[in-house]
Amino acid sequence: MKRNFSPLIAIILGMLLIFWSITISGGKVVGFISLSSFIITIVGSFCALVVSYPLEDLLKVPSILKNVFITPMRDRDMIIDIFINLSKKSRKDGLLSLEDEVSEYEDEFLKKGVQLVIDGTEPEILEEILELEIENTQRRHKIGQDIFSTWGELSPAFGMIGTLIGLIIMLADLEEPSAIGSGMATALITTFYGSLFANLIFLPIASNLKSKTEEEMMMREMMLEGVLALQSGVNPRIIEQRLISYLSPQQKKSRLEKENNKNEGENVYE
């Protein structure tokens, strides 16, 4: 995995563009800053989250946020090569010879799958264990997605609540008609905050987490297919053809080109 700060850069850039648009439209950025509006919109919606989800899940939010700035391993081509090499070695030296290979893997799911093969686990039990691992991982990841999706739904609602509070306060004191305009503007800031945080931060984070979960699940399904093929003693070439189906058309084309270049290089030295 490697760090990816593009989401943070995009959020900061989005904020700057919005405030720049306010400035070039003749507005003042200071007029859009309100501590009370922030408290009603963000803190208020977070309190609603505490009602909606167990506290132990909400305490995981900081660690969940870390995943937004991490790019998981997506090199499916490398996974294919790993299983081809494992298959060749197991057919030549036996499954026990894979012990040294397993310790070098960083991915715990891959390591666990290959270790189960080495331990001689029955195919049905092995598949059941790994599928259960996939389901539970997906379920855990969904909690983080749901938290930010719900926060994205709640913040505009609390923004509207803040606006209503502002309107009530304004209408309760109409002795100064000239203050109605500024009072209305202040009341609408909470709606602005709710929409801004929901559509620039909370909902995009939920989508980001969902996208990464889908990619991770696809990688694990691919690994599961490779582990089952490895256990059944399938020919390395067949394993490759099975796993290639998980590649995108562009990845398939790139892999084919690399293989052709490799074969041409081997022919030169013959």
CSV table of C-alpha atoms in Angstrom, one decimal:
chain,number,residue,atom,x,y,z
A,1,MET,CA,0.0,0.0,0.0
A,2,LYS,CA,1.1,3.6,-0.6
A,3,ARG,CA,-0.1,6.9,0.6
A,4,ASN,CA,-2.4,8.9,-1.6
A,5,PHE,CA,-3.0,12.6,-0.7
A,6,SER,CA,-5.1,13.4,-3.8
A,7,PRO,CA,-8.5,13.3,-1.8
A,8,LEU,CA,-7.1,15.8,0.8
A,9,ILE,CA,-5.7,18.0,-2.0
A,10,ALA,CA,-9.1,17.9,-3.8
A,11,ILE,CA,-11.0,18.9,-0.7
A,12,ILE,CA,-8.7,21.8,0.0
A,13,LEU,CA,-8.8,22.9,-3.6
A,14,GLY,CA,-12.6,22.6,-3.6
A,15,MET,CA,-12.8,24.8,-0.5
A,16,LEU,CA,-10.5,27.4,-2.0
A,17,LEU,CA,-12.4,27.5,-5.3
A,18,ILE,CA,-15.7,28.0,-3.5
A,19,PHE,CA,-14.3,30.9,-1.4
A,20,TRP,CA,-12.6,32.3,-4.5
A,21,SER,CA,-15.9,32.3,-6.3
A,22,ILE,CA,-17.4,34.2,-3.3
A,23,THR,CA,-14.7,36.8,-3.6
A,24,ILE,CA,-15.0,37.4,-7.3
A,25,SER,CA,-18.7,37.6,-7.0
A,26,GLY,CA,-18.3,40.6,-4.7
A,27,GLY,CA,-18.9,38.8,-1.4
A,28,LYS,CA,-16.8,38.7,1.7
A,29,VAL,CA,-15.4,35.4,2.9
A,30,VAL,CA,-15.6,36.6,6.5
A,31,GLY,CA,-19.4,36.8,6.1
A,32,PHE,CA,-19.5,33.0,5.5
A,33,ILE,CA,-17.7,32.2,8.7
A,34,SER,CA,-19.9,31.4,11.7
A,35,LEU,CA,-19.0,29.3,14.7
A,36,SER,CA,-22.6,28.8,15.8
A,37,SER,CA,-23.5,27.6,12.3
A,38,PHE,CA,-20.6,25.1,12.4
A,39,ILE,CA,-21.7,23.8,15.8
A,40,ILE,CA,-25.3,23.3,14.7
A,41,THR,CA,-24.5,21.7,11.4
A,42,ILE,CA,-21.4,19.6,12.1
A,43,VAL,CA,-21.5,18.9,15.9
A,44,GLY,CA,-25.3,18.5,15.8
A,45,SER,CA,-25.2,16.0,12.9
A,46,PHE,CA,-22.4,14.1,14.7
A,47,CYS,CA,-24.6,13.9,17.8
A,48,ALA,CA,-27.3,12.3,15.6
A,49,LEU,CA,-24.6,9.8,14.4
A,50,VAL,CA,-24.0,8.8,18.0
A,51,VAL,CA,-27.7,8.0,18.3
A,52,SER,CA,-27.5,6.1,15.0
A,53,TYR,CA,-24.4,4.0,15.5
A,54,PRO,CA,-22.7,2.2,18.4
A,55,LEU,CA,-20.0,4.4,20.0
A,56,GLU,CA,-17.4,1.7,19.4
A,57,ASP,CA,-18.0,2.0,15.6
A,58,LEU,CA,-17.7,5.8,15.7
A,59,LEU,CA,-14.5,5.6,17.6
A,60,LYS,CA,-13.1,3.8,14.5
A,61,VAL,CA,-13.7,6.9,12.4
A,62,PRO,CA,-10.0,8.2,12.6
A,63,SER,CA,-8.7,4.8,11.5
A,64,ILE,CA,-11.4,4.6,8.8
A,65,LEU,CA,-10.2,8.0,7.5
A,66,LYS,CA,-6.7,6.7,7.1
A,67,ASN,CA,-8.0,4.4,4.4
A,68,VAL,CA,-9.1,7.4,2.3
A,69,PHE,CA,-5.4,8.4,2.0
A,70,ILE,CA,-4.1,4.9,1.2
A,71,THR,CA,-4.0,3.3,-2.2
A,72,PRO,CA,-4.3,-0.5,-1.8
A,73,MET,CA,-2.4,-3.0,-3.9
A,74,ARG,CA,-4.1,-3.2,-7.3
A,75,ASP,CA,-1.5,-5.0,-9.3
A,76,ARG,CA,-3.6,-7.9,-10.5
A,77,ASP,CA,-0.9,-8.8,-13.0
A,78,MET,CA,1.5,-9.4,-10.1
A,79,ILE,CA,-1.1,-11.7,-8.4
A,80,ILE,CA,-1.2,-13.8,-11.6
A,81,ASP,CA,2.6,-14.1,-11.7
A,82,ILE,CA,2.7,-15.1,-8.0
A,83,PHE,CA,0.3,-18.0,-8.5
A,84,ILE,CA,2.0,-19.1,-11.7
A,85,ASN,CA,5.3,-19.3,-9.8
A,86,LEU,CA,3.7,-21.0,-6.8
A,87,SER,CA,2.1,-23.6,-9.1
A,88,LYS,CA,5.4,-24.3,-10.9
A,89,LYS,CA,7.2,-24.7,-7.6
A,90,SER,CA,4.6,-26.9,-6.0
A,91,ARG,CA,4.5,-29.2,-9.1
A,92,LYS,CA,8.2,-29.5,-9.0
A,93,ASP,CA,9.0,-29.7,-5.3
A,94,GLY,CA,5.7,-30.3,-3.6
A,95,LEU,CA,3.3,-28.0,-1.6
A,96,LEU,CA,5.6,-28.0,1.5
A,97,SER,CA,8.2,-26.2,-0.5
A,98,LEU,CA,5.9,-23.1,-0.6
A,99,GLU,CA,6.5,-22.4,3.1
A,100,ASP,CA,9.4,-20.1,2.4
A,101,GLU,CA,7.3,-18.2,-0.2
A,102,VAL,CA,4.4,-17.6,2.2
A,103,SER,CA,6.5,-15.6,4.7
A,104,GLU,CA,7.5,-13.1,2.1
A,105,TYR,CA,3.9,-12.0,1.3
A,106,GLU,CA,2.6,-8.7,2.8
A,107,ASP,CA,-1.1,-9.5,2.0
A,108,GLU,CA,-2.5,-11.4,5.0
A,109,PHE,CA,-5.4,-12.9,3.0
A,110,LEU,CA,-3.0,-14.3,0.3
A,111,LYS,CA,-0.7,-15.6,3.1
A,112,LYS,CA,-3.5,-17.3,4.9
A,113,GLY,CA,-4.9,-18.9,1.7
A,114,VAL,CA,-1.5,-20.4,0.6
A,115,GLN,CA,-0.8,-21.6,4.2
A,116,LEU,CA,-4.1,-23.4,4.3
A,117,VAL,CA,-3.1,-25.2,1.0
A,118,ILE,CA,0.2,-26.1,2.5
A,119,ASP,CA,-1.5,-27.5,5.6
A,120,GLY,CA,-3.6,-29.8,3.5
A,121,THR,CA,-7.0,-28.2,4.2
A,122,GLU,CA,-9.9,-29.8,2.4
A,123,PRO,CA,-11.0,-27.7,-0.7
A,124,GLU,CA,-14.6,-27.2,0.6
A,125,ILE,CA,-13.4,-26.1,4.1
A,126,LEU,CA,-10.6,-23.9,2.6
A,127,GLU,CA,-13.1,-22.2,0.3
A,128,GLU,CA,-15.6,-21.7,3.1
A,129,ILE,CA,-12.9,-20.2,5.4
A,130,LEU,CA,-11.7,-17.7,2.8
A,131,GLU,CA,-15.2,-16.7,1.6
A,132,LEU,CA,-16.2,-16.1,5.2
A,133,GLU,CA,-13.1,-13.9,5.5
A,134,ILE,CA,-14.2,-11.9,2.4
A,135,GLU,CA,-17.8,-11.5,3.7
A,136,ASN,CA,-16.6,-10.3,7.2
A,137,THR,CA,-14.1,-7.9,5.7
A,138,GLN,CA,-16.8,-6.5,3.4
A,139,ARG,CA,-19.2,-6.1,6.4
A,140,ARG,CA,-16.6,-4.3,8.5
A,141,HIS,CA,-15.8,-1.9,5.7
A,142,LYS,CA,-19.4,-1.2,5.0
A,143,ILE,CA,-19.8,0.3,8.6
A,144,GLY,CA,-17.3,3.0,7.6
A,145,GLN,CA,-19.1,3.7,4.4
A,146,ASP,CA,-22.5,3.9,6.1
A,147,ILE,CA,-21.2,6.2,8.8
A,148,PHE,CA,-20.1,8.8,6.3
A,149,SER,CA,-23.1,8.3,4.0
A,150,THR,CA,-25.4,8.9,7.0
A,151,TRP,CA,-23.4,12.0,8.0
A,152,GLY,CA,-23.7,13.3,4.5
A,153,GLU,CA,-27.5,12.9,4.8
A,154,LEU,CA,-27.7,14.4,8.3
A,155,SER,CA,-25.6,17.5,7.8
A,156,PRO,CA,-27.9,19.3,5.3
A,157,ALA,CA,-30.8,18.5,7.5
A,158,PHE,CA,-29.1,20.1,10.5
A,159,GLY,CA,-28.1,23.0,8.2
A,160,MET,CA,-31.8,23.5,7.6
A,161,ILE,CA,-32.5,23.3,11.3
A,162,GLY,CA,-29.9,26.0,11.9
A,163,THR,CA,-31.5,28.2,9.2
A,164,LEU,CA,-34.9,27.8,10.9
A,165,ILE,CA,-33.4,28.8,14.2
A,166,GLY,CA,-31.9,31.9,12.6
A,167,LEU,CA,-35.2,32.8,10.9
A,168,ILE,CA,-37.1,32.4,14.2
A,169,ILE,CA,-34.6,34.7,16.0
A,170,MET,CA,-34.8,37.2,13.1
A,171,LEU,CA,-38.6,37.3,12.9
A,172,ALA,CA,-38.9,37.6,16.7
A,173,ASP,CA,-37.2,41.0,16.4
A,174,LEU,CA,-38.6,43.1,13.5
A,175,GLU,CA,-38.0,46.5,15.1
A,176,GLU,CA,-35.1,47.1,12.7
A,177,PRO,CA,-36.3,46.3,9.1
A,178,SER,CA,-32.9,47.1,7.8
A,179,ALA,CA,-31.4,44.2,9.7
A,180,ILE,CA,-33.7,41.7,8.0
A,181,GLY,CA,-31.3,41.2,5.0
A,182,SER,CA,-28.2,40.6,7.1
A,183,GLY,CA,-30.3,38.4,9.5
A,184,MET,CA,-31.5,36.3,6.6
A,185,ALA,CA,-28.0,35.9,5.2
A,186,THR,CA,-26.7,34.7,8.6
A,187,ALA,CA,-29.6,32.2,8.9
A,188,LEU,CA,-28.7,30.7,5.5
A,189,ILE,CA,-25.1,30.1,6.4
A,190,THR,CA,-26.0,26.8,8.2
A,191,THR,CA,-27.7,25.5,5.0
A,192,PHE,CA,-24.5,26.4,3.1
A,193,TYR,CA,-22.4,24.6,5.7
A,194,GLY,CA,-24.6,21.5,5.5
A,195,SER,CA,-24.5,21.3,1.7
A,196,LEU,CA,-20.8,22.0,1.6
A,197,PHE,CA,-19.7,19.4,4.1
A,198,ALA,CA,-22.1,16.8,2.8
A,199,ASN,CA,-21.2,17.1,-0.9
A,200,LEU,CA,-17.5,18.0,-0.7
A,201,ILE,CA,-16.4,15.8,2.3
A,202,PHE,CA,-18.8,13.3,3.8
A,203,LEU,CA,-20.5,11.7,0.7
A,204,PRO,CA,-17.2,11.7,-1.4
A,205,ILE,CA,-15.4,9.9,1.5
A,206,ALA,CA,-18.2,7.3,1.6
A,207,SER,CA,-17.8,6.8,-2.2
A,208,ASN,CA,-14.1,6.6,-1.9
A,209,LEU,CA,-14.3,3.9,0.8
A,210,LYS,CA,-16.9,2.0,-1.2
A,211,SER,CA,-14.7,2.1,-4.3
A,212,LYS,CA,-11.7,0.8,-2.4
A,213,THR,CA,-13.7,-2.0,-0.8
A,214,GLU,CA,-15.0,-3.2,-4.1
A,215,GLU,CA,-11.4,-3.2,-5.5
A,216,GLU,CA,-10.2,-5.1,-2.5
A,217,MET,CA,-13.0,-7.7,-2.7
A,218,MET,CA,-12.2,-8.2,-6.4
A,219,MET,CA,-8.6,-8.8,-5.5
A,220,ARG,CA,-9.5,-11.3,-2.8
A,221,GLU,CA,-11.9,-13.1,-5.1
A,222,MET,CA,-9.0,-13.4,-7.6
A,223,MET,CA,-6.7,-14.7,-4.8
A,224,LEU,CA,-9.3,-17.2,-3.8
A,225,GLU,CA,-9.6,-18.5,-7.4
A,226,GLY,CA,-5.8,-18.8,-7.5
A,227,VAL,CA,-5.6,-20.6,-4.1
A,228,LEU,CA,-8.2,-23.2,-5.2
A,229,ALA,CA,-6.5,-23.7,-8.5
A,230,LEU,CA,-3.2,-24.1,-6.7
A,231,GLN,CA,-4.6,-26.7,-4.3
A,232,SER,CA,-6.1,-28.7,-7.1
A,233,GLY,CA,-2.8,-28.9,-8.9
A,234,VAL,CA,-4.0,-27.1,-12.0
A,235,ASN,CA,-1.4,-26.5,-14.8
A,236,PRO,CA,0.3,-23.0,-14.4
A,237,ARG,CA,-1.0,-22.1,-17.9
A,238,ILE,CA,-4.6,-22.9,-16.9
A,239,ILE,CA,-4.2,-20.8,-13.7
A,240,GLU,CA,-3.0,-17.9,-15.7
A,241,GLN,CA,-6.0,-18.1,-18.1
A,242,ARG,CA,-8.4,-18.3,-15.2
A,243,LEU,CA,-6.9,-15.3,-13.4
A,244,ILE,CA,-6.6,-13.2,-16.6
A,245,SER,CA,-10.4,-13.0,-16.6
A,246,TYR,CA,-10.1,-10.6,-13.7
A,247,LEU,CA,-8.0,-8.1,-15.7
A,248,SER,CA,-9.5,-5.2,-17.6
A,249,PRO,CA,-9.2,-5.2,-21.4
A,250,GLN,CA,-6.3,-2.7,-21.2
A,251,GLN,CA,-4.5,-4.9,-18.6
A,252,LYS,CA,-5.0,-8.0,-20.7
A,253,LYS,CA,-3.5,-6.2,-23.7
A,254,SER,CA,-0.6,-4.9,-21.6
A,255,ARG,CA,0.1,-8.4,-20.3
A,256,LEU,CA,-0.1,-9.9,-23.7
A,257,GLU,CA,2.4,-7.4,-25.0
A,258,LYS,CA,4.8,-8.1,-22.1
A,259,GLU,CA,4.6,-11.8,-22.8
A,260,ASN,CA,5.3,-11.3,-26.5
A,261,ASN,CA,8.3,-9.1,-25.8
A,262,LYS,CA,9.6,-11.7,-23.3
A,263,ASN,CA,9.2,-14.5,-25.9
A,264,GLU,CA,10.9,-12.4,-28.6
A,265,GLY,CA,13.8,-11.8,-26.2
A,266,GLU,CA,14.1,-15.5,-25.4
A,267,ASN,CA,14.1,-16.3,-29.1
A,268,VAL,CA,17.0,-13.9,-29.7
A,269,TYR,CA,19.3,-15.8,-27.3
A,270,GLU,CA,18.4,-19.2,-28.7
